[in-house]
Amino acid sequence: MIRYLSDPRANAGTPGLWRTVSNDPRELISPFALTRIETGRGSNVEIAAIRPGTEDERLYEGDLDVAATLLWRAGQRFGCRAERKTLYWALFEFCALARRQAAARGEL
């Protein structure tokens, strides 16, 4: 089972976006922690993320593929070596959850 965690406070180590697979150790997939996701029509999204330590919020928006690429490139500049597709699938899961929650609130 794959799980994703966005941790802005570094409760268990380094802040950021993490992936765990079964009982394997956590894998850092972005040094940016997610603070907000808004989904639009189709695959358009707005992802707000912060760089731990500075708490500087940055927006990544557009098609999910474009937003994932922009966030991945930002992580690369901070030394993160995770694969882009890993980050894309994490964001895909978070966006799907955001859509389900919006639908449950009657916003879609």
CSV table of C-alpha atoms in Angstrom, one decimal, residues 40-75:
chain,number,residue,atom,x,y,z
A,40,GLY,CA,-11.0,23.5,-11.0
A,41,ARG,CA,-12.7,22.2,-14.1
A,42,GLY,CA,-11.0,19.2,-15.8
A,43,SER,CA,-7.5,18.8,-14.6
A,44,ASN,CA,-6.8,22.4,-13.6
A,45,VAL,CA,-5.4,22.8,-10.1
A,46,GLU,CA,-3.9,25.4,-7.8
A,47,ILE,CA,-1.4,24.0,-5.3
A,48,ALA,CA,-0.1,26.1,-2.5
A,49,ALA,CA,3.2,24.8,-0.9
A,50,ILE,CA,5.7,26.1,1.6
A,51,ARG,CA,9.4,25.7,1.8
A,52,PRO,CA,10.0,24.7,5.4
A,53,GLY,CA,12.1,27.0,7.4
A,54,THR,CA,11.0,30.1,5.5
A,55,GLU,CA,7.2,29.4,5.4
A,56,ASP,CA,7.3,31.2,2.1
A,57,GLU,CA,4.1,30.1,0.3
A,58,ARG,CA,4.4,29.5,-3.5
A,59,LEU,CA,1.6,28.7,-5.9
A,60,TYR,CA,1.8,26.1,-8.6
A,61,GLU,CA,-1.2,26.2,-11.0
A,62,GLY,CA,-2.5,25.0,-14.3
A,63,ASP,CA,-3.0,21.5,-15.6
A,64,LEU,CA,-2.0,18.9,-13.0
A,65,ASP,CA,0.9,17.8,-15.2
A,66,VAL,CA,2.2,21.3,-15.5
A,67,ALA,CA,1.8,22.1,-11.8
A,68,ALA,CA,3.6,18.8,-10.9
A,69,THR,CA,6.5,19.6,-13.2
A,70,LEU,CA,6.8,23.1,-11.7
A,71,LEU,CA,6.8,21.8,-8.2
A,72,TRP,CA,9.2,19.0,-9.1
A,73,ARG,CA,11.7,21.5,-10.6
A,74,ALA,CA,11.5,23.7,-7.5
A,75,GLY,CA,12.3,20.7,-5.4
